[in-house]
CSV table of C-alpha atoms in Angstrom, one decimal:
chain,number,residue,atom,x,y,z
A,1,SER,CA,5.6,29.7,162.4
A,2,ASN,CA,6.3,32.4,165.0
A,3,TYR,CA,9.3,30.4,166.2
A,4,PRO,CA,12.8,31.4,165.1
A,5,PRO,CA,15.2,29.2,163.1
A,6,TYR,CA,18.7,28.8,164.6
A,7,ASN,CA,21.9,28.6,162.6
A,8,GLY,CA,25.4,28.2,164.0
A,9,ASP,CA,28.2,25.9,165.2
A,10,SER,CA,28.7,23.9,168.3
A,11,PHE,CA,27.4,26.7,170.5
A,12,VAL,CA,23.9,26.0,169.1
A,13,ASP,CA,24.2,22.4,167.8
A,14,ALA,CA,21.2,20.4,169.0
A,15,SER,CA,22.6,17.1,167.6
A,16,ASN,CA,22.6,17.7,163.9
A,17,ASN,CA,26.2,16.6,164.1
A,18,GLN,CA,25.2,13.0,164.7
A,19,TYR,CA,23.4,12.9,161.3
A,20,LEU,CA,26.5,14.1,159.4
A,21,ASN,CA,29.8,12.5,158.2
A,22,SER,CA,31.8,14.3,160.9
A,23,PRO,CA,35.2,13.7,162.3
A,24,ALA,CA,33.8,14.5,165.8
A,25,SER,CA,31.2,12.5,167.7
A,26,PHE,CA,29.2,13.7,170.6
A,27,ASN,CA,27.0,10.6,171.1
A,28,CYS,CA,28.5,9.6,174.4
A,29,THR,CA,28.7,10.7,178.0
A,30,PRO,CA,29.0,13.4,179.2
A,31,TYR,CA,27.3,15.1,176.1
A,32,GLY,CA,23.7,15.8,176.9
A,33,TYR,CA,24.2,14.7,180.5
A,34,ASP,CA,22.9,17.9,182.2
A,35,PHE,CA,20.1,18.1,179.8
A,36,GLY,CA,18.5,15.2,181.6
A,37,VAL,CA,19.4,12.5,179.1
A,38,PRO,CA,19.5,9.0,180.6
A,39,SER,CA,23.0,7.5,180.8
A,40,GLY,CA,23.9,5.7,177.6
A,41,ASN,CA,21.4,7.7,175.5
A,42,ALA,CA,23.5,10.8,174.7
A,43,MET,CA,21.8,13.0,172.2
A,44,GLY,CA,24.9,14.4,170.5
A,45,PRO,CA,25.0,18.1,171.3
A,46,ALA,CA,28.5,19.4,171.7
A,47,THR,CA,27.9,20.2,175.3
A,48,ASN,CA,26.9,18.4,178.5
A,49,GLY,CA,23.9,20.6,178.9
A,50,ARG,CA,21.8,23.1,177.1
A,51,THR,CA,23.1,25.4,174.3
A,52,VAL,CA,22.3,29.1,174.1
A,53,VAL,CA,19.4,28.5,171.8
A,54,ASP,CA,17.8,26.1,174.3
A,55,PHE,CA,17.5,28.9,176.9
A,56,ILE,CA,15.6,31.2,174.5
A,57,PRO,CA,12.5,29.0,174.1
A,58,GLN,CA,12.8,27.9,177.8
A,59,VAL,CA,12.5,31.5,179.0
A,60,ALA,CA,9.6,32.2,176.5
A,61,GLY,CA,7.8,29.0,177.5
A,62,LEU,CA,8.2,27.4,174.1
A,63,PRO,CA,9.3,23.8,173.2
A,64,PHE,CA,13.0,23.2,172.4
A,65,PRO,CA,13.8,23.4,168.7
A,66,PRO,CA,14.6,20.0,167.3
A,67,PRO,CA,17.7,19.5,165.1
A,68,ILE,CA,16.6,19.9,161.4
A,69,LEU,CA,18.3,16.6,160.4
A,70,ARG,CA,16.3,14.6,162.9
A,71,LEU,CA,13.1,15.5,161.1
A,72,SER,CA,11.7,13.9,157.9
A,73,LYS,CA,11.1,16.1,154.9
A,74,ALA,CA,7.4,16.2,155.7
A,75,GLN,CA,8.0,17.1,159.3
A,76,ARG,CA,10.4,19.9,158.2
A,77,LYS,CA,7.5,21.6,156.3
A,78,THR,CA,4.9,21.2,159.1
A,79,THR,CA,6.8,21.5,162.4
A,80,PRO,CA,5.0,24.0,164.7
A,81,THR,CA,8.3,25.0,166.3
A,82,GLY,CA,11.5,26.6,165.1
A,83,VAL,CA,14.2,24.3,164.0
A,84,ASN,CA,17.9,24.2,164.8
A,85,TYR,CA,20.4,24.2,161.9
A,86,GLY,CA,23.5,24.3,164.0
A,87,SER,CA,26.2,21.7,163.7
A,88,ALA,CA,29.5,21.2,165.4
A,89,SER,CA,32.8,19.9,164.0
A,90,THR,CA,31.8,19.0,160.5
A,91,GLY,CA,35.3,19.3,159.5
A,92,LYS,CA,34.3,21.5,156.5
A,93,GLN,CA,33.8,25.2,156.0
A,94,PRO,CA,31.2,26.5,153.5
A,95,SER,CA,32.7,27.2,150.1
A,96,PRO,CA,31.3,30.2,148.4
A,97,PRO,CA,28.2,28.6,146.8
A,98,PRO,CA,26.9,27.2,150.1
A,99,ALA,CA,27.7,30.4,151.9
A,100,ILE,CA,25.7,32.3,149.2
A,101,LYS,CA,22.9,29.9,149.6
A,102,ILE,CA,22.8,30.5,153.4
A,103,PHE,CA,22.8,34.3,152.8
A,104,VAL,CA,19.9,33.8,150.3
A,105,SER,CA,18.0,31.8,153.0
A,106,TYR,CA,18.5,34.8,155.4
A,107,LEU,CA,17.0,37.1,152.8
A,108,THR,CA,14.1,34.7,152.4
A,109,ILE,CA,13.5,34.7,156.1
A,110,TYR,CA,13.6,38.5,155.9
A,111,LYS,CA,11.1,38.5,153.0
A,112,LEU,CA,8.8,36.3,155.1
A,113,GLY,CA,8.7,39.0,157.8
A,114,ALA,CA,11.6,38.5,160.1
A,115,ARG,CA,13.1,41.8,161.3
A,116,LYS,CA,15.1,40.9,164.4
A,117,PHE,CA,18.1,38.7,164.1
A,118,LEU,CA,20.4,37.5,166.9
A,119,LEU,CA,23.8,36.4,165.6
A,120,ASP,CA,24.8,34.1,168.4
A,121,ASN,CA,28.5,34.3,168.0
A,122,ASN,CA,31.6,35.7,166.5
A,123,VAL,CA,34.6,33.5,166.5
A,124,SER,CA,35.7,32.5,170.0
A,125,PRO,CA,39.4,32.5,171.1
A,126,LEU,CA,40.6,29.5,169.0
A,127,GLY,CA,44.1,29.9,170.4
A,128,CYS,CA,42.6,28.6,173.7
A,129,LEU,CA,41.3,25.3,172.2
A,130,PRO,CA,43.1,22.4,173.8
A,131,ALA,CA,44.2,21.1,170.4
A,132,ASN,CA,46.0,24.4,169.6
A,133,ILE,CA,47.5,24.8,173.1
A,134,HIS,CA,49.0,21.3,172.9
A,135,SER,CA,50.2,21.4,169.3
A,136,LYS,CA,51.7,24.9,169.0
A,137,LYS,CA,54.6,26.6,170.8
A,138,HIS,CA,53.5,29.4,173.0
A,139,ASN,CA,54.6,31.2,176.3
A,140,THR,CA,51.1,32.1,177.5
A,141,SER,CA,48.1,30.1,178.6
A,142,CYS,CA,46.7,30.4,175.0
A,143,VAL,CA,48.3,30.7,171.5
A,144,GLU,CA,48.1,34.4,171.2
A,145,ASP,CA,49.0,34.7,167.5
A,146,ILE,CA,45.9,32.7,166.7
A,147,ASN,CA,43.8,34.8,169.0
A,148,GLN,CA,45.1,38.0,167.5
A,149,ARG,CA,44.0,36.9,164.0
A,150,VAL,CA,40.6,35.9,165.4
A,151,ALA,CA,40.3,39.3,167.2
A,152,PHE,CA,41.1,41.0,163.9
A,153,PHE,CA,38.4,39.1,162.1
A,154,ASN,CA,35.9,39.7,164.9
A,155,GLY,CA,36.7,43.5,164.7
A,156,LEU,CA,35.4,43.5,161.1
A,157,LEU,CA,32.0,42.0,162.0
A,158,PRO,CA,30.2,45.1,163.5
A,159,ASN,CA,30.7,46.9,160.1
A,160,VAL,CA,29.3,43.9,158.3
A,161,LEU,CA,26.2,44.0,160.6
A,162,THR,CA,25.7,47.7,160.0
A,163,LYS,CA,25.9,47.2,156.2
A,164,LEU,CA,23.5,44.3,156.4
A,165,GLU,CA,21.0,46.3,158.5
A,166,LYS,CA,21.0,48.9,155.6
A,167,ILE,CA,20.3,46.1,153.0
A,168,LEU,CA,17.6,44.6,155.2
A,169,THR,CA,15.6,47.7,155.7
A,170,GLY,CA,13.9,47.9,159.1
A,171,SER,CA,15.9,45.1,160.5
A,172,THR,CA,17.8,44.9,163.7
A,173,LEU,CA,20.9,42.7,163.9
A,174,VAL,CA,22.5,42.0,167.3
A,175,GLY,CA,25.7,40.2,167.6
A,176,CYS,CA,26.9,38.4,170.7
A,177,ASP,CA,30.6,38.6,171.5
A,178,LEU,CA,31.6,35.2,172.6
A,179,TYR,CA,35.2,36.1,172.4
A,180,LYS,CA,34.8,38.7,175.1
A,181,LEU,CA,32.6,36.2,177.1
A,182,PHE,CA,35.4,33.6,177.0
A,183,GLU,CA,38.0,36.2,177.8
A,184,ASP,CA,36.0,37.5,180.8
A,185,VAL,CA,35.5,33.9,182.1
A,186,CYS,CA,39.2,33.2,181.9
A,187,ASN,CA,40.3,36.6,183.4
A,188,GLN,CA,37.7,36.5,186.2
A,189,PRO,CA,36.8,32.8,186.6
A,190,ALA,CA,35.7,33.2,190.2
A,191,SER,CA,32.9,35.5,189.1
A,192,TYR,CA,31.5,32.6,187.1
A,193,GLY,CA,32.1,30.0,189.7
A,194,GLU,CA,34.9,28.5,187.6
A,195,LYS,CA,38.7,28.2,187.3
A,196,CYS,CA,40.8,28.6,184.2
């Protein structure tokens, strides 16, 4: 297939969450509402509209990538489109063996000919999540000690991408900075037609 696979969290989740034993559920209004889903038939993405990976095929005139867990094993092998592996709020982080398995899958994709990779997000400002804002003491609009730790982690990622490009000869890895995007939206909300 010439279509890309997508991996990620809630920023790319195309409803895989609804097929997992997850503490969070997105199968109700408003989730999927702006995607044209009829009322009462929410699809389960962690957004009321399209995710970032829905815009890529839309611009390219391709079909939307289905969530991998919606497909049967046979469909997974024969789908003519890319698939979406993203999942939101599973409540678990990969332990080393699954993380290694994911890395091996990226190497496999590389061996199949993929050379351009878009890493759709670093870690967004977790100190601005409502759960953290309401459960932790802070004097600012967000919990800055959490955001400082996230910013430190995110600062390490460019070097990781550079090293990975050297391992995957001839590849181009581009990382999107969601932390900066959220920061820009909150610092200049009117520029985005919003209020923070």
